[in-house]
């Protein structure tokens, strides 16, 4: 229930900022970028390994977002639409470079949220579970699992972004969740 | 019981983000501490792993500044809405023409007192028209004035 309300709030906030951007408000677009810069950057980093290329990727994605902003109708979340652009841009770049790695390989997401040791432990266990779950998957499905856990994107939206069937995505994520459940169970005792 | 818990947990793990938990599953969770604890941990794990990517970047971020620099010319075009003057000019000309035409025709047949009355009407109408025009385009005037002042400064 709370998740739904939060998503609705974010959807309205983004739509409002988009309207203002389309009316020529520079600050509104800057604000919109601040909400999504970190995730686009990390998404880029999982594909390009280094910060410099990831920063270029961020700029590339946001310029594309700006150019096509008028075509965003608000039927989906702005984040889904943005991630679709990021995903397509990353895949196209990777096809050119033929050099990829998953987010897990570099453990690139620093946690600045001031976690407790227990939080850090849970986070580590989750990272391990995701790493194991995606290890045997083809790269394209590994991205789906990462989108679910790291980017907090639901099945249907992952399917919209990647064009993979929802049930395929669901089964890969289920496996990762099961691994996570077992790890947590082992760590905290049955 | 173990099998039942396993079955329920599998059902829970299949659920999507924000998806409603079925009633029979809720009932089981309420009555089974083990499953309840596992679900709590799973939720916490999912929250913790996605939290770092929800951090807002500062507006002063270099990439954001570079993007803004590149999109600024386009934003200026969007911000500069064409001043809808054509309709206003046409309306004003028609209104003035009708009033002048009416005043001329009437003055041919009537006395000077009536002509003065129409002159006042004409002046009043044009004043009201101008006032409405200025007030309805106040935004554009303010922007224009501030641009001129900035250029002078």
GROMACS .gro file of C-alpha atoms in nm:
model
  343
    1UNK     CA    1   0.000   0.000   0.000
    2UNK     CA    2   0.273   0.241   0.105
    3UNK     CA    3   0.483   0.141  -0.195
    4UNK     CA    4   0.192   0.222  -0.425
    5UNK     CA    5   0.141   0.562  -0.265
    6UNK     CA    6   0.511   0.637  -0.291
    7UNK     CA    7   0.513   0.543  -0.658
    8UNK     CA    8   0.208   0.760  -0.722
    9UNK     CA    9   0.376   1.052  -0.548
   10UNK     CA   10   0.694   1.006  -0.755
   11UNK     CA   11   0.489   0.978  -1.075
   12UNK     CA   12   0.312   1.308  -1.006
   13UNK     CA   13   0.633   1.482  -0.903
   14UNK     CA   14   0.806   1.375  -1.224
   15UNK     CA   15   0.510   1.467  -1.445
   16UNK     CA   16   0.505   1.811  -1.291
   17UNK     CA   17   0.877   1.858  -1.355
   18UNK     CA   18   0.835   1.734  -1.714
   19UNK     CA   19   0.556   1.984  -1.778
   20UNK     CA   20   0.773   2.264  -1.646
   21UNK     CA   21   1.068   2.147  -1.856
   22UNK     CA   22   0.852   2.141  -2.167
   23UNK     CA   23   0.749   2.497  -2.087
   24UNK     CA   24   1.117   2.594  -2.095
   25UNK     CA   25   1.206   2.574  -1.725
   26UNK     CA   26   1.574   2.485  -1.699
   27UNK     CA   27   1.566   2.434  -1.322
   28UNK     CA   28   1.288   2.177  -1.352
   29UNK     CA   29   1.498   1.964  -1.585
   30UNK     CA   30   1.798   2.000  -1.355
   31UNK     CA   31   1.583   1.883  -1.064
   32UNK     CA   32   1.456   1.586  -1.266
   33UNK     CA   33   1.813   1.485  -1.343
   34UNK     CA   34   1.917   1.503  -0.978
   35UNK     CA   35   1.661   1.232  -0.893
   36UNK     CA   36   1.791   0.987  -1.152
   37UNK     CA   37   2.155   1.074  -1.209
   38UNK     CA   38   2.293   0.825  -0.956
   39UNK     CA   39   2.103   0.530  -1.099
   40UNK     CA   40   2.182   0.616  -1.462
   41UNK     CA   41   2.548   0.658  -1.367
   42UNK     CA   42   2.561   0.321  -1.190
   43UNK     CA   43   2.371   0.156  -1.470
   44UNK     CA   44   2.632   0.292  -1.711
   45UNK     CA   45   2.913   0.181  -1.483
   46UNK     CA   46   2.788  -0.177  -1.490
   47UNK     CA   47   2.834  -0.168  -1.867
   48UNK     CA   48   3.145   0.044  -1.912
   49UNK     CA   49   3.360  -0.034  -1.602
   50UNK     CA   50   3.498   0.317  -1.567
   51UNK     CA   51   3.375   0.650  -1.436
   52UNK     CA   52   3.468   0.857  -1.736
   53UNK     CA   53   3.263   0.651  -1.982
   54UNK     CA   54   2.980   0.633  -1.729
   55UNK     CA   55   2.971   1.014  -1.699
   56UNK     CA   56   2.959   1.040  -2.078
   57UNK     CA   57   2.682   0.782  -2.072
   58UNK     CA   58   2.484   0.991  -1.821
   59UNK     CA   59   2.508   1.294  -2.048
   60UNK     CA   60   2.417   1.093  -2.354
   61UNK     CA   61   2.110   0.947  -2.183
   62UNK     CA   62   1.983   1.276  -2.042
   63UNK     CA   63   2.025   1.456  -2.372
   64UNK     CA   64   1.821   1.180  -2.537
   65UNK     CA   65   1.564   1.211  -2.260
   66UNK     CA   66   1.542   1.585  -2.315
   67UNK     CA   67   1.516   1.550  -2.694
   68UNK     CA   68   1.231   1.299  -2.670
   69UNK     CA   69   1.062   1.439  -2.361
   70UNK     CA   70   0.760   1.553  -2.558
   71UNK     CA   71   0.690   1.194  -2.660
   72UNK     CA   72   0.659   1.085  -2.294
   73UNK     CA   73   0.285   1.050  -2.240
   74UNK     CA   74   0.290   0.963  -1.871
   75UNK     CA   75   0.133   0.620  -1.916
   76UNK     CA   76   0.423   0.457  -1.734
   77UNK     CA   77   0.655   0.581  -1.464
   78UNK     CA   78   0.911   0.833  -1.590
   79UNK     CA   79   1.183   0.611  -1.439
   80UNK     CA   80   1.073   0.320  -1.660
   81UNK     CA   81   1.084   0.538  -1.968
   82UNK     CA   82   1.423   0.676  -1.866
   83UNK     CA   83   1.564   0.329  -1.795
   84UNK     CA   84   1.443   0.208  -2.134
   85UNK     CA   85   1.643   0.488  -2.297
   86UNK     CA   86   1.941   0.407  -2.073
   87UNK     CA   87   1.913   0.035  -2.150
   88UNK     CA   88   1.891   0.087  -2.528
   89UNK     CA   89   2.179   0.336  -2.521
   90UNK     CA   90   2.394   0.099  -2.313
   91UNK     CA   91   2.317  -0.204  -2.530
   92UNK     CA   92   2.398  -0.009  -2.846
   93UNK     CA   93   2.725   0.118  -2.700
   94UNK     CA   94   2.815  -0.228  -2.575
   95UNK     CA   95   2.744  -0.379  -2.914
   96UNK     CA   96   2.992  -0.132  -3.049
   97UNK     CA   97   3.252  -0.194  -2.778
   98UNK     CA   98   3.179  -0.563  -2.702
   99UNK     CA   99   3.293  -0.513  -2.347
  100UNK     CA  100   3.052  -0.561  -2.061
  101UNK     CA  101   3.032  -0.661  -1.701
  102UNK     CA  102   2.746  -0.684  -1.459
  103UNK     CA  103   2.703  -0.445  -1.171
  104UNK     CA  104   2.816  -0.716  -0.931
  105UNK     CA  105   3.158  -0.767  -1.087
  106UNK     CA  106   3.278  -0.429  -0.975
  107UNK     CA  107   3.071  -0.394  -0.656
  108UNK     CA  108   3.040  -0.038  -0.764
  109UNK     CA  109   2.753   0.099  -0.561
  110UNK     CA  110   2.890   0.270  -0.254
  111UNK     CA  111   2.655   0.290   0.040
  112UNK     CA  112   2.649   0.638   0.188
  113UNK     CA  113   2.335   0.588   0.391
  114UNK     CA  114   2.514   0.545   0.723
  115UNK     CA  115   2.420   0.180   0.769
  116UNK     CA  116   2.446  -0.023   1.086
  117UNK     CA  117   2.669  -0.335   1.083
  118UNK     CA  118   2.356  -0.546   1.051
  119UNK     CA  119   2.241  -0.347   0.747
  120UNK     CA  120   2.584  -0.388   0.590
  121UNK     CA  121   2.572  -0.762   0.654
  122UNK     CA  122   2.227  -0.793   0.495
  123UNK     CA  123   2.347  -0.591   0.201
  124UNK     CA  124   2.652  -0.815   0.157
  125UNK     CA  125   2.441  -1.130   0.173
  126UNK     CA  126   2.201  -0.985  -0.083
  127UNK     CA  127   2.488  -0.892  -0.313
  128UNK     CA  128   2.625  -1.246  -0.283
  129UNK     CA  129   2.286  -1.396  -0.360
  130UNK     CA  130   2.243  -1.175  -0.666
  131UNK     CA  131   2.597  -1.254  -0.781
  132UNK     CA  132   2.534  -1.627  -0.754
  133UNK     CA  133   2.196  -1.598  -0.920
  134UNK     CA  134   2.325  -1.407  -1.219
  135UNK     CA  135   2.650  -1.603  -1.253
  136UNK     CA  136   2.492  -1.869  -1.472
  137UNK     CA  137   2.259  -1.638  -1.656
  138UNK     CA  138   2.324  -1.483  -1.995
  139UNK     CA  139   2.417  -1.115  -1.960
  140UNK     CA  140   2.080  -0.993  -2.081
  141UNK     CA  141   1.894  -1.173  -1.801
  142UNK     CA  142   2.153  -1.075  -1.543
  143UNK     CA  143   2.059  -0.714  -1.615
  144UNK     CA  144   1.694  -0.797  -1.540
  145UNK     CA  145   1.781  -0.941  -1.198
  146UNK     CA  146   1.993  -0.636  -1.120
  147UNK     CA  147   1.716  -0.404  -1.231
  148UNK     CA  148   1.479  -0.570  -0.986
  149UNK     CA  149   1.709  -0.563  -0.684
  150UNK     CA  150   1.930  -0.259  -0.733
  151UNK     CA  151   1.699  -0.032  -0.932
  152UNK     CA  152   1.379  -0.132  -0.755
  153UNK     CA  153   1.191  -0.192  -1.082
  154UNK     CA  154   0.890  -0.430  -1.088
  155UNK     CA  155   0.863  -0.728  -1.329
  156UNK     CA  156   0.625  -0.562  -1.573
  157UNK     CA  157   0.841  -0.252  -1.604
  158UNK     CA  158   1.157  -0.461  -1.653
  159UNK     CA  159   0.970  -0.636  -1.931
  160UNK     CA  160   0.877  -0.299  -2.086
  161UNK     CA  161   1.240  -0.183  -2.066
  162UNK     CA  162   1.404  -0.498  -2.199
  163UNK     CA  163   1.124  -0.645  -2.414
  164UNK     CA  164   1.175  -0.985  -2.247
  165UNK     CA  165   0.865  -1.185  -2.144
  166UNK     CA  166   0.745  -1.113  -1.789
  167UNK     CA  167   0.740  -1.483  -1.697
  168UNK     CA  168   1.103  -1.532  -1.799
  169UNK     CA  169   1.205  -1.232  -1.590
  170UNK     CA  170   0.992  -1.356  -1.301
  171UNK     CA  171   1.154  -1.700  -1.297
  172UNK     CA  172   1.509  -1.561  -1.296
  173UNK     CA  173   1.426  -1.320  -1.017
  174UNK     CA  174   1.251  -1.596  -0.824
  175UNK     CA  175   1.572  -1.798  -0.830
  176UNK     CA  176   1.770  -1.502  -0.698
  177UNK     CA  177   1.513  -1.443  -0.424
  178UNK     CA  178   1.527  -1.807  -0.323
  179UNK     CA  179   1.906  -1.792  -0.296
  180UNK     CA  180   1.874  -1.477  -0.090
  181UNK     CA  181   1.619  -1.639   0.138
  182UNK     CA  182   1.850  -1.938   0.197
  183UNK     CA  183   2.148  -1.713   0.266
  184UNK     CA  184   1.954  -1.506   0.515
  185UNK     CA  185   1.820  -1.823   0.675
  186UNK     CA  186   2.172  -1.968   0.708
  187UNK     CA  187   2.311  -1.651   0.852
  188UNK     CA  188   2.036  -1.577   1.103
  189UNK     CA  189   1.969  -1.942   1.187
  190UNK     CA  190   1.666  -2.145   1.093
  191UNK     CA  191   0.412  -2.782   0.834
  192UNK     CA  192   0.756  -2.749   0.674
  193UNK     CA  193   0.608  -2.819   0.331
  194UNK     CA  194   0.328  -2.574   0.389
  195UNK     CA  195   0.578  -2.303   0.489
  196UNK     CA  196   0.794  -2.379   0.185
  197UNK     CA  197   0.492  -2.358  -0.042
  198UNK     CA  198   0.383  -2.029   0.114
  199UNK     CA  199   0.731  -1.881   0.095
  200UNK     CA  200   0.759  -1.978  -0.272
  201UNK     CA  201   0.430  -1.806  -0.336
  202UNK     CA  202   0.554  -1.499  -0.151
  203UNK     CA  203   0.880  -1.494  -0.347
  204UNK     CA  204   0.688  -1.496  -0.675
  205UNK     CA  205   0.511  -1.172  -0.582
  206UNK     CA  206   0.613  -0.850  -0.754
  207UNK     CA  207   0.710  -0.522  -0.588
  208UNK     CA  208   0.402  -0.364  -0.435
  209UNK     CA  209   0.182  -0.659  -0.534
  210UNK     CA  210  -0.103  -0.737  -0.299
  211UNK     CA  211  -0.036  -1.035  -0.074
  212UNK     CA  212  -0.318  -1.293  -0.116
  213UNK     CA  213  -0.541  -1.342   0.187
  214UNK     CA  214  -0.447  -1.707   0.250
  215UNK     CA  215  -0.081  -1.609   0.248
  216UNK     CA  216  -0.144  -1.319   0.488
  217UNK     CA  217  -0.327  -1.559   0.718
  218UNK     CA  218  -0.036  -1.802   0.712
  219UNK     CA  219   0.218  -1.526   0.778
  220UNK     CA  220   0.014  -1.405   1.074
  221UNK     CA  221   0.012  -1.751   1.227
  222UNK     CA  222   0.370  -1.857   1.146
  223UNK     CA  223   0.653  -1.674   1.320
  224UNK     CA  224   0.922  -1.843   1.111
  225UNK     CA  225   0.774  -1.728   0.780
  226UNK     CA  226   0.702  -1.384   0.926
  227UNK     CA  227   1.065  -1.342   1.028
  228UNK     CA  228   1.190  -1.462   0.690
  229UNK     CA  229   0.965  -1.219   0.507
  230UNK     CA  230   1.078  -0.934   0.732
  231UNK     CA  231   1.441  -1.014   0.649
  232UNK     CA  232   1.367  -1.041   0.276
  233UNK     CA  233   1.194  -0.703   0.278
  234UNK     CA  234   1.480  -0.547   0.468
  235UNK     CA  235   1.733  -0.698   0.226
  236UNK     CA  236   1.547  -0.562  -0.077
  237UNK     CA  237   1.521  -0.218   0.083
  238UNK     CA  238   1.889  -0.209   0.176
  239UNK     CA  239   2.017  -0.319  -0.163
  240UNK     CA  240   1.824  -0.055  -0.359
  241UNK     CA  241   1.873   0.233  -0.112
  242UNK     CA  242   2.210   0.361  -0.245
  243UNK     CA  243   2.063   0.421  -0.591
  244UNK     CA  244   1.781   0.634  -0.455
  245UNK     CA  245   2.018   0.904  -0.339
  246UNK     CA  246   1.958   1.240  -0.503
  247UNK     CA  247   2.254   1.393  -0.686
  248UNK     CA  248   2.340   1.758  -0.612
  249UNK     CA  249   2.219   2.014  -0.869
  250UNK     CA  250   2.580   2.127  -0.893
  251UNK     CA  251   2.680   1.786  -1.032
  252UNK     CA  252   2.921   1.824  -1.326
  253UNK     CA  253   2.730   1.593  -1.564
  254UNK     CA  254   2.404   1.772  -1.490
  255UNK     CA  255   2.568   2.108  -1.557
  256UNK     CA  256   2.708   1.980  -1.888
  257UNK     CA  257   2.369   1.847  -1.998
  258UNK     CA  258   2.204   2.177  -1.907
  259UNK     CA  259   2.468   2.362  -2.105
  260UNK     CA  260   2.388   2.152  -2.411
  261UNK     CA  261   2.010   2.175  -2.383
  262UNK     CA  262   1.999   2.545  -2.290
  263UNK     CA  263   1.952   2.682  -2.646
  264UNK     CA  264   1.657   2.448  -2.697
  265UNK     CA  265   1.512   2.544  -2.358
  266UNK     CA  266   1.535   2.912  -2.450
  267UNK     CA  267   1.335   2.846  -2.764
  268UNK     CA  268   1.073   2.659  -2.560
  269UNK     CA  269   1.068   2.934  -2.301
  270UNK     CA  270   1.024   3.201  -2.565
  271UNK     CA  271   0.661   3.145  -2.653
  272UNK     CA  272   0.553   3.344  -2.957
  273UNK     CA  273   0.374   3.658  -2.849
  274UNK     CA  274   0.014   3.609  -2.972
  275UNK     CA  275  -0.015   3.966  -3.109
  276UNK     CA  276  -0.175   3.900  -3.446
  277UNK     CA  277  -0.521   3.828  -3.301
  278UNK     CA  278  -0.496   4.129  -3.074
  279UNK     CA  279  -0.392   4.365  -3.356
  280UNK     CA  280  -0.668   4.238  -3.581
  281UNK     CA  281  -0.925   4.267  -3.301
  282UNK     CA  282  -0.807   4.618  -3.216
  283UNK     CA  283  -0.816   4.736  -3.577
  284UNK     CA  284  -1.166   4.593  -3.633
  285UNK     CA  285  -1.291   4.746  -3.308
  286UNK     CA  286  -1.144   5.090  -3.389
  287UNK     CA  287  -1.269   5.076  -3.750
  288UNK     CA  288  -1.623   4.991  -3.641
  289UNK     CA  289  -1.628   5.269  -3.382
  290UNK     CA  290  -1.484   5.529  -3.623
  291UNK     CA  291  -1.723   5.416  -3.894
  292UNK     CA  292  -2.017   5.441  -3.656
  293UNK     CA  293  -1.903   5.782  -3.527
  294UNK     CA  294  -1.863   5.923  -3.881
  295UNK     CA  295  -2.204   5.801  -3.992
  296UNK     CA  296  -2.376   5.926  -3.683
  297UNK     CA  297  -2.203   6.265  -3.691
  298UNK     CA  298  -2.342   6.321  -4.044
  299UNK     CA  299  -2.692   6.306  -3.905
  300UNK     CA  300  -2.666   6.424  -3.547
  301UNK     CA  301  -2.534   6.714  -3.351
  302UNK     CA  302  -2.188   6.773  -3.202
  303UNK     CA  303  -2.299   6.655  -2.859
  304UNK     CA  304  -2.354   6.302  -2.988
  305UNK     CA  305  -2.023   6.309  -3.179
  306UNK     CA  306  -1.842   6.391  -2.856
  307UNK     CA  307  -2.026   6.103  -2.688
  308UNK     CA  308  -1.895   5.863  -2.953
  309UNK     CA  309  -1.545   6.009  -2.925
  310UNK     CA  310  -1.550   5.933  -2.553
  311UNK     CA  311  -1.674   5.582  -2.625
  312UNK     CA  312  -1.394   5.533  -2.878
  313UNK     CA  313  -1.129   5.662  -2.636
  314UNK     CA  314  -1.272   5.451  -2.351
  315UNK     CA  315  -1.285   5.135  -2.563
  316UNK     CA  316  -0.928   5.177  -2.682
  317UNK     CA  317  -0.808   5.239  -2.323
  318UNK     CA  318  -0.989   4.928  -2.193
  319UNK     CA  319  -0.854   4.725  -2.485
  320UNK     CA  320  -0.496   4.839  -2.415
  321UNK     CA  321  -0.531   4.774  -2.040
  322UNK     CA  322  -0.662   4.419  -2.099
  323UNK     CA  323  -0.383   4.355  -2.348
  324UNK     CA  324  -0.111   4.470  -2.107
  325UNK     CA  325  -0.253   4.284  -1.806
  326UNK     CA  326  -0.301   3.959  -1.994
  327UNK     CA  327   0.059   3.976  -2.118
  328UNK     CA  328   0.217   4.103  -1.799
  329UNK     CA  329   0.453   3.803  -1.787
  330UNK     CA  330   0.598   3.876  -2.128
  331UNK     CA  331   0.640   4.247  -2.050
  332UNK     CA  332   0.821   4.175  -1.723
  333UNK     CA  333   1.057   3.930  -1.898
  334UNK     CA  334   1.123   4.180  -2.177
  335UNK     CA  335   1.198   4.460  -1.929
  336UNK     CA  336   1.429   4.241  -1.718
  337UNK     CA  337   1.616   4.127  -2.032
  338UNK     CA  338   1.665   4.490  -2.137
  339UNK     CA  339   1.786   4.583  -1.788
  340UNK     CA  340   2.027   4.286  -1.783
  341UNK     CA  341   2.164   4.387  -2.122
  342UNK     CA  342   2.212   4.746  -2.004
  343UNK     CA  343   2.385   4.626  -1.687
   0.00000   0.00000   0.00000
